[in-house]
Coordinates of C-alpha atoms in Angstrom, one line a residue:
M1 CA 164.6 124.3 90.9
I2 CA 161.1 123.6 88.9
K3 CA 162.8 120.6 87.1
N4 CA 162.5 119.2 90.4
L5 CA 158.4 119.1 91.3
L6 CA 158.0 116.6 88.3
N7 CA 158.2 114.4 90.8
P8 CA 155.1 112.0 91.7
D9 CA 155.6 111.9 95.3
L10 CA 154.6 115.3 95.7
T11 CA 151.0 116.5 96.0
P12 CA 149.1 119.1 93.7
S13 CA 149.1 121.8 96.8
Q14 CA 153.0 120.8 97.4
I15 CA 153.7 121.8 93.6
I16 CA 151.6 125.1 93.6
N17 CA 153.1 126.4 97.1
S18 CA 156.6 126.0 95.6
I19 CA 155.4 127.5 92.2
K20 CA 154.0 130.4 94.3
K21 CA 157.3 130.9 95.9
L22 CA 159.9 130.2 92.7
N23 CA 160.6 132.9 90.3
M24 CA 158.8 131.7 87.4
S25 CA 160.1 133.7 85.1
I26 CA 163.7 133.0 86.1
E27 CA 163.0 129.2 86.4
V28 CA 161.9 129.3 83.1
K29 CA 164.5 131.3 81.1
N30 CA 166.9 129.1 82.5
L31 CA 165.5 126.3 81.1
A32 CA 164.7 127.6 77.8
N33 CA 168.9 129.1 78.2
Q34 CA 169.9 125.5 78.1
L35 CA 168.2 124.0 75.3
P36 CA 171.0 125.0 73.1
K37 CA 173.1 123.4 74.9
Q38 CA 171.0 119.7 75.3
T39 CA 172.5 119.1 71.5
A40 CA 175.9 121.8 71.3
H41 CA 178.0 119.1 70.0
T42 CA 176.0 118.3 67.0
T43 CA 175.5 120.2 63.5
D44 CA 173.2 123.0 63.3
S45 CA 170.2 121.3 61.1
F46 CA 170.5 118.3 63.2
H47 CA 170.4 121.0 66.4
H48 CA 167.8 122.8 65.0
A49 CA 165.8 119.4 64.1
E50 CA 165.8 118.7 68.0
I51 CA 164.7 121.8 68.9
M52 CA 161.6 121.4 66.5
K53 CA 160.9 118.1 67.9
L54 CA 160.0 119.6 71.1
T55 CA 157.5 122.4 69.6
N56 CA 153.8 121.7 68.8
T57 CA 153.3 124.0 66.3
H58 CA 149.1 122.7 66.8
T59 CA 149.0 124.0 70.4
G60 CA 151.8 126.7 69.9
T61 CA 153.7 124.9 73.1
L62 CA 157.2 124.1 73.6
T63 CA 158.6 121.6 75.9
L64 CA 161.5 122.9 78.3
H65 CA 162.2 120.0 80.2
C66 CA 160.8 116.5 80.7
N67 CA 161.2 113.4 82.4
Q68 CA 159.3 110.1 82.7
H69 CA 156.9 111.6 85.5
G70 CA 156.2 114.8 83.1
N71 CA 157.1 118.0 81.3
I72 CA 157.0 121.5 81.5
S73 CA 155.6 123.5 78.5
L74 CA 155.3 127.0 77.7
K75 CA 152.2 128.3 75.0
V76 CA 153.2 131.4 73.4
P77 CA 151.2 134.6 73.1
D78 CA 148.7 133.1 69.9
H79 CA 146.1 135.8 67.5
A80 CA 144.7 132.7 66.2
P81 CA 140.8 133.4 66.3
T82 CA 138.9 130.6 68.7
P83 CA 138.8 127.5 66.9
G84 CA 135.4 125.0 66.5
Q85 CA 136.7 122.0 68.7
L86 CA 138.0 121.8 72.8
Y87 CA 140.3 119.0 73.4
S88 CA 140.4 117.0 76.9
I89 CA 143.9 116.5 78.8
P90 CA 144.4 113.5 79.8
G91 CA 146.3 114.0 83.4
K92 CA 146.8 116.7 85.7
S93 CA 148.8 120.1 84.8
V94 CA 149.4 122.5 86.9
L95 CA 149.3 126.5 84.4
F96 CA 151.4 129.0 85.7
A97 CA 152.2 132.9 84.9
I98 CA 155.5 134.4 83.6
N99 CA 156.9 137.9 83.3
A100 CA 154.1 139.5 85.7
G101 CA 151.9 138.5 83.1
S102 CA 147.9 137.1 83.8
F103 CA 145.7 135.2 81.5
P104 CA 142.0 134.3 81.9
I105 CA 141.2 130.3 81.9
Q106 CA 137.9 129.2 80.9
L107 CA 136.5 125.7 82.8
Y108 CA 134.2 122.6 81.8
E109 CA 133.2 120.4 83.6
L110 CA 133.9 116.7 81.4
E111 CA 130.2 114.6 82.3
D112 CA 130.9 111.6 79.7
E113 CA 129.1 112.7 76.6
H114 CA 129.1 116.3 76.8
L115 CA 131.0 119.4 78.8
T116 CA 128.9 122.0 81.0
R117 CA 130.2 125.3 81.3
G118 CA 132.3 126.0 84.4
E119 CA 133.6 129.3 86.1
R120 CA 136.0 131.2 84.7
V121 CA 139.7 132.2 86.5
I122 CA 142.4 134.0 86.0
V123 CA 146.2 132.7 87.1
D124 CA 148.9 134.9 87.4
A125 CA 152.4 134.9 89.8
S126 CA 150.0 134.3 93.2
N127 CA 147.4 132.1 92.0
P128 CA 148.5 129.0 89.6
L129 CA 145.6 126.9 88.8
L130 CA 145.4 123.1 88.9
I131 CA 143.6 120.9 86.4
D132 CA 142.5 117.7 86.9
G133 CA 141.9 116.1 83.2
T134 CA 139.3 113.7 84.5
Q135 CA 137.3 115.9 85.0
Q136 CA 138.7 119.3 83.8
L137 CA 138.8 120.8 80.2
F138 CA 139.9 124.0 80.4
D139 CA 140.1 126.6 77.3
S140 CA 142.9 130.1 76.9
N141 CA 141.5 131.4 74.1
V142 CA 138.3 132.9 76.1
N143 CA 137.4 136.1 74.5
G144 CA 137.8 134.0 70.6
T145 CA 140.6 136.4 69.7
G146 CA 143.7 134.0 71.1
H147 CA 145.6 135.3 74.3
F148 CA 148.1 137.5 75.0
A149 CA 150.5 136.0 77.7
F150 CA 152.8 133.7 78.0
I151 CA 151.3 130.2 79.5
G152 CA 153.3 127.9 81.5
S153 CA 152.6 124.5 82.4
L154 CA 153.7 121.6 84.7
N155 CA 152.3 118.1 83.0
F156 CA 151.6 115.0 84.3
P157 CA 149.7 112.8 81.6
D158 CA 148.2 110.1 81.6
K159 CA 148.8 107.9 78.6
N160 CA 146.9 105.0 79.3
A161 CA 143.5 107.6 78.8
D162 CA 141.9 109.0 76.0
I163 CA 141.7 112.7 74.3
Y164 CA 138.3 113.6 73.9
V165 CA 137.3 116.6 71.5
F166 CA 134.4 118.7 71.9
D167 CA 131.6 120.9 69.9
R168 CA 132.8 124.8 71.2
V169 CA 128.8 125.6 70.5
S170 CA 126.7 122.5 71.8
L171 CA 129.4 121.1 74.4
Q172 CA 128.9 117.8 73.3
K173 CA 131.5 115.3 72.2
T174 CA 132.3 114.5 68.5
A175 CA 135.9 112.4 68.2
W176 CA 138.0 110.9 70.4
F177 CA 141.6 109.5 69.8
P178 CA 144.3 107.3 71.7
H179 CA 146.5 109.6 74.1
H180 CA 149.6 106.3 73.7
D181 CA 150.9 106.6 70.6
S182 CA 150.9 102.7 71.1
A183 CA 147.3 102.9 70.9
A184 CA 147.1 105.0 68.1
R185 CA 149.6 103.2 66.2
Y186 CA 147.9 99.4 67.0
L187 CA 144.4 100.6 65.7
V188 CA 146.1 102.1 62.7
S189 CA 147.8 99.1 62.2
L190 CA 144.8 97.1 62.1
E191 CA 142.8 99.3 60.3
L192 CA 145.1 98.8 57.3
L193 CA 145.4 95.2 57.6
E194 CA 141.8 94.7 57.6
A195 CA 141.4 96.9 54.6
A196 CA 144.3 95.2 52.5
Q197 CA 142.2 92.0 53.4
D198 CA 146.0 90.8 54.5
P199 CA 145.7 86.6 55.2
G200 CA 148.1 87.3 58.7
A201 CA 145.4 90.2 60.4
G202 CA 143.7 87.3 62.6
K203 CA 147.1 86.3 64.1
V204 CA 148.6 89.8 64.2
A205 CA 145.1 90.4 66.1
E206 CA 145.4 87.2 68.6
E207 CA 148.6 89.0 70.2
L208 CA 147.4 92.7 70.2
I209 CA 144.0 91.6 71.6
Y210 CA 146.3 91.3 74.7
H211 CA 147.0 95.3 74.4
F212 CA 145.9 97.2 77.3
H213 CA 143.9 99.8 75.7
P214 CA 140.0 99.0 75.5
A215 CA 139.9 100.1 71.4
V216 CA 142.5 97.9 70.6
A217 CA 141.3 94.9 72.4
W218 CA 138.1 95.7 70.5
K219 CA 139.0 95.8 67.3
A220 CA 141.0 93.3 67.4
F221 CA 138.4 91.1 69.3
Q222 CA 136.7 92.0 66.0
M223 CA 139.0 90.8 63.6
I224 CA 139.3 87.9 65.1
H225 CA 135.1 87.3 65.1
R226 CA 134.9 87.7 61.2
V227 CA 137.4 84.6 61.0
N228 CA 136.8 82.5 63.9
P229 CA 134.0 83.5 66.4
A230 CA 134.4 80.6 68.5
T231 CA 138.1 81.7 69.2
A232 CA 136.9 85.2 69.8
L233 CA 134.1 84.6 72.0
G234 CA 136.9 82.8 74.1
Y235 CA 138.4 86.3 74.5
A236 CA 135.7 87.7 75.7
P237 CA 136.4 86.9 79.7
L238 CA 140.0 88.6 78.7
L239 CA 138.3 91.6 77.1
R240 CA 136.0 92.1 80.2
N241 CA 138.8 92.0 82.7
L242 CA 139.5 95.8 81.5
Q243 CA 136.4 96.9 83.5
N244 CA 135.5 99.1 80.6
T245 CA 131.8 100.3 80.5
R246 CA 131.9 100.5 77.2
L247 CA 133.2 97.9 76.2
N248 CA 131.2 95.2 78.4
D249 CA 128.4 97.0 76.8
L250 CA 129.9 96.4 73.3
L251 CA 130.2 92.6 74.2
D252 CA 126.8 92.2 75.5
Q253 CA 125.4 93.8 72.1
H254 CA 127.9 91.0 70.2
V255 CA 126.8 88.3 72.1
G256 CA 123.3 89.1 72.0
E257 CA 123.4 89.7 68.5
M258 CA 124.8 85.6 68.1
A259 CA 121.9 84.8 70.7

């Protein structure tokens, strides 16, 4: 039944109400029991590799099920000390408890370059929690000693958005990286071509300047500009169509420097 909740036609309220009515411990157990069956026809080594692909060792989560709209994950108890960074999660998530457990969550409000500390809430069987990643960041390690309950989540990621990194003490943004695999891959590719001074880098950049991600488009613009400034400026209207404030500011500064 829980698989049916990965449906974009359902509202967050409908998903939360369904979670309250379901026995999430049984639902999670059923999903976990299905994992070995998904690759039962393969060799043991291949099966172990498949299971590892579903496991994120950095976040301590196991993906129990996924479709084109999202995934259902389980975060295992973790006794690690508080990390120094907080990470935003693009998209929407609904956190839920299993095994009659509960866990605290510290909320933060996203405000451009910094976070504002919000309320601390308790998630239990009667109180799933909706996280809107465009406005909020959450931390499950609220006491600095890890978390001691299983944390379930239904996730509807926004792969076109970026992941932001914040310092836990100052709450200031310190870094970012693309959530979308292609954006990260193309950024690295452009940087490698630039570092190697590849003579064909400009042609690659002219292909990637049409990418939807502003960071990829801007990097491509910069590389084209080094080869042919006039050609690069011809792409400026294309970049402005992305309607990204930061990108428009960079373009304005670039044009101003040339004036």
